[in-house]
Each structure stands twice: as C-alpha cells, then as structure tokens.
mmCIF file of C-alpha atoms in Angstrom:
data_model
loop_
_atom_site.group_PDB
_atom_site.id
_atom_site.type_symbol
_atom_site.label_atom_id
_atom_site.label_comp_id
_atom_site.label_asym_id
_atom_site.label_seq_id
_atom_site.Cartn_x
_atom_site.Cartn_y
_atom_site.Cartn_z
ATOM 1 C CA LYS L 1198 -10.439 46.551 -198.382
ATOM 2 C CA THR L 1199 -12.772 49.673 -197.790
ATOM 3 C CA ARG L 1200 -14.958 47.414 -195.768
ATOM 4 C CA HIS L 1201 -12.082 46.083 -193.781
ATOM 5 C CA LEU L 1202 -10.741 49.637 -193.204
ATOM 6 C CA ARG L 1203 -14.094 50.768 -191.791
ATOM 7 C CA GLU L 1204 -14.515 47.695 -189.721
ATOM 8 C CA LYS L 1205 -10.958 48.444 -188.205
ATOM 9 C CA CYS L 1206 -11.559 51.976 -187.648
ATOM 10 C CA LYS L 1207 -14.555 51.347 -185.800
ATOM 11 C CA ILE L 1208 -12.886 48.483 -183.693
ATOM 12 C CA ILE L 1209 -9.956 51.075 -182.834
ATOM 13 C CA GLU L 1210 -12.448 53.745 -181.982
ATOM 14 C CA ALA L 1211 -14.258 51.481 -179.499
ATOM 15 C CA HIS L 1212 -11.167 50.636 -178.000
ATOM 16 C CA GLU L 1213 -10.029 54.229 -177.445
ATOM 17 C CA TYR L 1214 -13.404 54.832 -175.999
ATOM 18 C CA GLN L 1215 -13.010 51.830 -173.676
ATOM 19 C CA TYR L 1216 -9.399 52.933 -172.646
ATOM 20 C CA LEU L 1217 -10.906 56.740 -171.803
ATOM 21 C CA GLU L 1218 -13.725 55.132 -169.823
ATOM 22 C CA PHE L 1219 -11.150 52.634 -167.946
ATOM 23 C CA ASN L 1220 -9.097 55.849 -167.044
ATOM 24 C CA LYS L 1221 -12.020 57.829 -166.092
ATOM 25 C CA SER L 1222 -13.351 55.083 -163.729
ATOM 26 C CA TRP L 1223 -9.814 54.457 -162.187
ATOM 27 C CA ASP L 1224 -9.453 58.384 -161.680
ATOM 28 C CA LYS L 1225 -12.937 58.645 -159.945
ATOM 29 C CA TYR L 1226 -11.930 55.498 -157.661
ATOM 30 C CA ASN L 1227 -8.306 57.111 -156.716
ATOM 31 C CA LEU L 1228 -10.271 60.469 -155.986
ATOM 32 C CA ASP L 1229 -12.638 58.633 -153.670
ATOM 33 C CA PHE L 1230 -9.825 56.733 -152.095
ATOM 34 C CA GLU L 1231 -7.704 59.740 -151.411
ATOM 35 C CA GLN L 1232 -10.941 61.689 -149.949
ATOM 36 C CA LYS L 1233 -11.795 58.810 -147.655
ATOM 37 C CA SER L 1234 -8.371 58.429 -146.482
ATOM 38 C CA GLN L 1235 -7.837 62.095 -145.818
ATOM 39 C CA PHE L 1236 -11.426 62.027 -143.741
ATOM 40 C CA TYR L 1237 -9.848 58.840 -141.680
ATOM 41 C CA ILE L 1238 -6.584 60.995 -140.974
ATOM 42 C CA GLU L 1239 -8.624 63.915 -139.841
ATOM 43 C CA LYS L 1240 -10.837 61.861 -137.708
ATOM 44 C CA LEU L 1241 -8.036 60.179 -135.951
ATOM 45 C CA LYS L 1242 -6.604 63.503 -135.360
ATOM 46 C CA LYS L 1243 -9.747 64.931 -133.672
ATOM 47 C CA THR L 1244 -9.796 61.897 -131.702
ATOM 48 C CA HIS L 1245 -6.305 62.444 -130.417
ATOM 49 C CA GLU L 1246 -7.058 66.096 -129.740
ATOM 50 C CA SER L 1247 -10.036 65.079 -127.420
ATOM 51 C CA GLN L 1248 -7.725 62.584 -125.821
ATOM 52 C CA LEU L 1249 -5.287 65.301 -124.692
ATOM 53 C CA LEU L 1250 -8.058 67.632 -123.593
ATOM 54 C CA THR L 1251 -9.394 65.050 -121.464
ATOM 55 C CA LEU L 1252 -5.842 64.172 -120.060
ATOM 56 C CA LYS L 1253 -5.535 68.116 -119.081
ATOM 57 C CA GLN L 1254 -8.952 68.011 -117.522
ATOM 58 C CA SER L 1255 -8.239 65.223 -115.553
ATOM 59 C CA LEU L 1256 -5.041 66.857 -114.131
ATOM 60 C CA LYS L 1257 -7.069 69.988 -113.544
ATOM 61 C CA ASP L 1258 -9.574 67.961 -111.543
ATOM 62 C CA GLU L 1259 -6.888 65.935 -109.488
ATOM 63 C CA LEU L 1260 -5.505 69.554 -108.596
ATOM 64 C CA HIS L 1261 -8.714 70.897 -107.231
ATOM 65 C CA SER L 1262 -10.419 67.654 -105.787
ATOM 66 C CA LYS L 1263 -7.721 65.736 -104.359
ATOM 67 C CA PRO L 1264 -6.713 67.032 -100.549
ATOM 68 C CA PRO L 1265 -3.142 68.027 -100.012
ATOM 69 C CA LYS L 1266 -1.034 65.774 -98.267
ATOM 70 C CA TRP L 1267 0.922 67.901 -95.967
ATOM 71 C CA SER L 1268 4.275 66.670 -94.435
ATOM 72 C CA ARG L 1269 4.640 65.768 -90.539
ATOM 73 C CA ASP L 1270 6.829 68.843 -90.215
ATOM 74 C CA LEU L 1271 4.257 71.155 -91.430
ATOM 75 C CA MET L 1272 1.390 69.582 -89.493
ATOM 76 C CA ASP L 1273 3.722 70.006 -86.238
ATOM 77 C CA TRP L 1274 4.218 73.759 -87.159
ATOM 78 C CA ARG L 1275 0.340 74.173 -87.473
ATOM 79 C CA LYS L 1276 -0.141 72.473 -84.173
ATOM 80 C CA ARG L 1277 2.438 74.735 -82.201
ATOM 81 C CA GLU L 1278 0.725 77.617 -83.943
ATOM 82 C CA SER L 1279 -2.679 76.424 -82.470
ATOM 83 C CA ILE L 1280 -1.280 75.684 -79.076
ATOM 84 C CA MET L 1281 0.083 79.251 -78.946
ATOM 85 C CA VAL L 1282 -3.510 80.625 -80.104
ATOM 86 C CA ASP L 1283 -5.174 78.666 -77.270
ATOM 87 C CA ARG L 1284 -2.603 80.161 -74.675
ATOM 88 C CA LYS L 1285 -3.295 83.455 -75.997
ATOM 89 C CA LEU L 1286 0.359 83.891 -77.088
ATOM 90 C CA TYR L 1287 -0.660 85.778 -80.189
ATOM 91 C CA ARG L 1288 2.743 87.113 -81.145
ATOM 92 C CA GLU L 1289 4.355 83.737 -80.819
ATOM 93 C CA ALA L 1290 1.478 82.282 -82.673
ATOM 94 C CA GLN L 1291 2.022 84.936 -85.456
ATOM 95 C CA GLN L 1292 5.680 84.059 -85.734
ATOM 96 C CA ILE L 1293 4.957 80.327 -85.873
ATOM 97 C CA LYS L 1294 2.130 81.037 -88.696
ATOM 98 C CA LEU L 1295 4.688 82.971 -91.060
ATOM 99 C CA VAL L 1296 6.897 79.625 -90.856
ATOM 100 C CA SER L 1297 4.038 77.537 -91.433
ATOM 101 C CA ASP L 1298 2.534 79.392 -94.217
ATOM 102 C CA ALA L 1299 6.226 79.483 -95.999
ATOM 103 C CA LEU L 1300 6.457 75.970 -95.457
ATOM 104 C CA GLU L 1301 2.748 75.112 -96.704
ATOM 105 C CA GLU L 1302 3.902 77.428 -99.833
ATOM 106 C CA GLU L 1303 6.955 75.411 -100.649
ATOM 107 C CA GLU L 1304 5.092 72.084 -100.210
ATOM 108 C CA ARG L 1305 2.138 73.053 -102.389
ATOM 109 C CA ALA L 1306 4.468 74.427 -105.053
ATOM 110 C CA ASN L 1307 6.199 71.031 -105.008
ATOM 111 C CA MET L 1308 2.950 68.963 -105.260
ATOM 112 C CA ASN L 1309 1.701 71.072 -108.088
ATOM 113 C CA SER L 1310 5.379 70.706 -109.853
ATOM 114 C CA ASN L 1311 5.123 66.927 -109.212
ATOM 115 C CA LEU L 1312 1.792 66.717 -110.609
ATOM 116 C CA GLU L 1313 2.785 68.866 -113.661
ATOM 117 C CA SER L 1314 5.710 66.504 -114.097
ATOM 118 C CA LEU L 1315 3.589 63.439 -113.880
ATOM 119 C CA PHE L 1316 1.122 65.037 -116.510
ATOM 120 C CA GLN L 1317 3.904 66.032 -118.823
ATOM 121 C CA LYS L 1318 4.932 62.419 -118.840
ATOM 122 C CA LYS L 1319 1.575 60.969 -119.541
ATOM 123 C CA GLU L 1320 1.225 63.618 -122.382
ATOM 124 C CA ARG L 1321 4.379 62.421 -123.771
ATOM 125 C CA HIS L 1322 3.272 58.843 -123.374
ATOM 126 C CA LEU L 1323 -0.112 59.505 -125.036
ATOM 127 C CA LYS L 1324 1.447 61.623 -127.929
ATOM 128 C CA LYS L 1325 3.961 58.808 -128.628
ATOM 129 C CA GLN L 1326 0.972 56.543 -128.636
ATOM 130 C CA GLN L 1327 -0.989 58.760 -130.922
ATOM 131 C CA ARG L 1328 1.927 59.066 -133.400
ATOM 132 C CA ALA L 1329 2.123 55.432 -133.638
ATOM 133 C CA GLU L 1330 -1.575 55.281 -134.460
ATOM 134 C CA LEU L 1331 -1.218 57.874 -137.126
ATOM 135 C CA ASP L 1332 1.954 56.314 -138.634
ATOM 136 C CA ALA L 1333 0.062 52.899 -138.557
ATOM 137 C CA LEU L 1334 -2.988 54.305 -140.457
ATOM 138 C CA GLU L 1335 -0.922 56.453 -142.931
ATOM 139 C CA LYS L 1336 1.189 53.152 -143.656
ATOM 140 C CA ARG L 1337 -2.101 51.094 -144.336
ATOM 141 C CA ILE L 1338 -3.297 54.039 -146.716
ATOM 142 C CA GLU L 1339 0.157 54.153 -148.517
ATOM 143 C CA THR L 1340 0.185 50.134 -148.830
ATOM 144 C CA LYS L 1341 -3.325 50.227 -150.158
ATOM 145 C CA ARG L 1342 -2.567 53.215 -152.565
ATOM 146 C CA ARG L 1343 0.671 51.299 -153.913
ATOM 147 C CA GLU L 1344 -1.623 47.986 -154.346
ATOM 148 C CA ASN L 1345 -4.461 50.198 -156.367
ATOM 149 C CA LYS L 1346 -1.547 51.584 -158.631
ATOM 150 C CA LYS L 1347 -0.210 48.016 -159.402
ATOM 151 C CA LEU L 1348 -3.910 46.751 -160.122
ATOM 152 C CA ARG L 1349 -4.458 49.526 -162.459
ATOM 153 C CA GLU L 1350 -1.181 49.103 -164.317
ATOM 154 C CA GLU L 1351 -2.194 45.334 -164.513
ATOM 155 C CA ASN L 1352 -5.631 45.914 -165.806
ATOM 156 C CA CYS L 1353 -4.571 48.473 -168.157
ATOM 157 C CA GLY L 1354 -1.905 46.050 -169.570
ATOM 158 C CA ARG L 1355 -4.543 43.299 -169.989
ATOM 159 C CA LEU L 1356 -6.831 45.841 -171.633
ATOM 160 C CA LEU L 1357 -4.244 47.183 -174.142
ATOM 161 C CA GLN L 1358 -3.134 43.418 -174.892
ATOM 162 C CA ARG L 1359 -6.616 42.163 -175.314
ATOM 163 C CA ASN L 1360 -7.662 45.071 -177.541
ATOM 164 C CA LYS L 1361 -4.146 44.320 -179.506
ATOM 165 C CA ASN L 1362 -5.046 40.673 -179.838
ATOM 166 C CA ILE L 1363 -8.430 41.672 -181.384
ATOM 167 C CA VAL L 1364 -7.000 43.875 -184.030
ATOM 168 C CA ALA L 1365 -4.284 41.021 -184.741
ATOM 169 C CA ALA L 1366 -6.926 38.862 -185.119
ATOM 170 C CA MET L 1367 -9.112 40.819 -187.296
ATOM 171 C CA ASP L 1368 -6.180 41.736 -189.498
ATOM 172 C CA SER L 1369 -5.332 38.002 -189.787
ATOM 173 C CA ARG L 1370 -9.141 37.364 -190.618
ATOM 174 C CA HIS L 1371 -9.100 40.503 -193.393
ATOM 175 C CA ALA L 1372 -5.702 39.013 -194.755
ATOM 176 C CA SER L 1373 -7.351 35.602 -195.088
ATOM 177 C CA GLU L 1374 -10.400 37.018 -196.775
ATOM 178 C CA CYS L 1375 -8.342 39.000 -198.994
ATOM 179 C CA LEU L 1376 -6.233 35.917 -200.027
ATOM 180 C CA SER L 1377 -9.434 33.865 -200.588
ATOM 181 C CA ILE L 1378 -10.865 36.687 -202.714
ATOM 182 C CA ALA L 1379 -7.824 36.824 -204.627
ATOM 183 C CA SER L 1380 -7.509 33.087 -205.089
ATOM 184 C CA LYS L 1381 -10.949 33.150 -206.294
ATOM 185 C CA ILE L 1382 -10.249 36.214 -208.827
ATOM 186 C CA LYS L 1383 -7.345 34.303 -210.191
ATOM 187 C CA GLN L 1384 -8.989 31.058 -210.570
ATOM 188 C CA GLN L 1385 -11.769 32.770 -212.647
ATOM 189 C CA LEU L 1386 -9.345 34.485 -214.731
ATOM 190 C CA GLN L 1387 -7.424 31.415 -215.356
ATOM 191 C CA GLU L 1388 -10.804 29.614 -216.427
ATOM 192 C CA ARG L 1389 -11.707 32.580 -218.454
ATOM 193 C CA LEU L 1390 -8.384 32.441 -220.169
ATOM 194 C CA HIS L 1391 -8.701 28.899 -220.726
ATOM 195 C CA PHE L 1392 -12.224 29.164 -222.522
ATOM 196 C CA GLN L 1393 -10.912 32.058 -224.519
ATOM 197 C CA LYS L 1394 -7.799 29.768 -225.862
ATOM 198 C CA VAL L 1395 -10.351 27.061 -226.473
ATOM 199 C CA ASP L 1396 -12.537 29.254 -228.572
ATOM 200 C CA ASP L 1397 -9.515 30.629 -230.414
ATOM 201 C CA ASP L 1398 -8.246 27.287 -231.148
ATOM 202 C CA GLY L 1399 -11.511 26.221 -232.517
#
C-alpha cells in the first residue's frame, strides 16, 4: 500500500510538472505570436505612411513641374497687351494687363483647386485600400489566434486525459496486485489452519 501510494504520488507530481511546462511553452508561443503580429501591423502602418508621403510629394512635383495650361481667352488678352506695348500705348497696355493678371490668378486658383481635388480623391482611394489591407492582416491574425487557442485546448485535453488514463491504469494494476496479495495471504492462512487442524486431530 505504501509503495503504491509513493508510486502514485510520484506519477501525479510528474504530471503536474508536465502540465506546468505545457502551459509555460504555450504562454511563450502566444507571447511570441502577439509580438510578431504587432510587428507586422506596425510595419504595414509605416508602409502606408510612406505611400501617403509619396503621393503628397507627387502632387507637389506636379504643381511645380507641369506648365500651366492657360485658356484661349487669357492668351488673347496677353496678346493684346503685347500689341499695345509694341505700339507704345502703355496706358492701354497697363489696363489690359490688369485684366490679364486677374484672369490668370483666377485660372491658376482653379487649376490648383482641381489638382487638390484630384489629390484628395487619390488620397481617399489610397486610404481605403490601406484600410482594407490592414483589416485583412488583422483578420488573418485573429483567425490564427483562434486556431492557436483551439489547438491549445485540444492538446491540453489530450494531455489531461492521457495522464488520467495513466493514473487509472496504475490504480487498476495496484488493485490487482492487492487482490493477488490478499488471495495469497488467504490461501496461506487456509493452509496454515488446515495443518493446525490436522495436528490437533492427531
């Protein structure tokens, strides 16, 4: 009995240690998974920031490098201004210049506004695309997280069941050994009683 108890305690202690190591291993795995997941999320966010900066720079470059496309009306007013200067009609040329400058300023403002609207449209489209990419990444991470949780629970269940089966098998073996010993003791007692009765009869 004492030997059986010591053996069972030793097995249970080994199982408890195994269970602690199992949880420690999974905790480490989950920690690594969360750290890597956060790393990939931050990496994608930085890529998105870089894409937005590139888009803004391309607009800036377009504003400075692309020659303005003036209207026919403005070009006609500039032509009249030039004719007046050639004819030394400076007063008339100055009046025409005021009209031309006002018209140019209006057209430049419209061009800038159109470019800004185009940029905002491109920016909205890019941000929508980036949001979809980030959502997809976070969804993949969450799916993997759920799979890991399910796998841990399944492995834990198998481990506990295995250990339970080992203890049950050991208990059964111990019970069988105890019955065998009890049977031998009973047989020995019966033999002893039989010999004692023979001696008494003799």
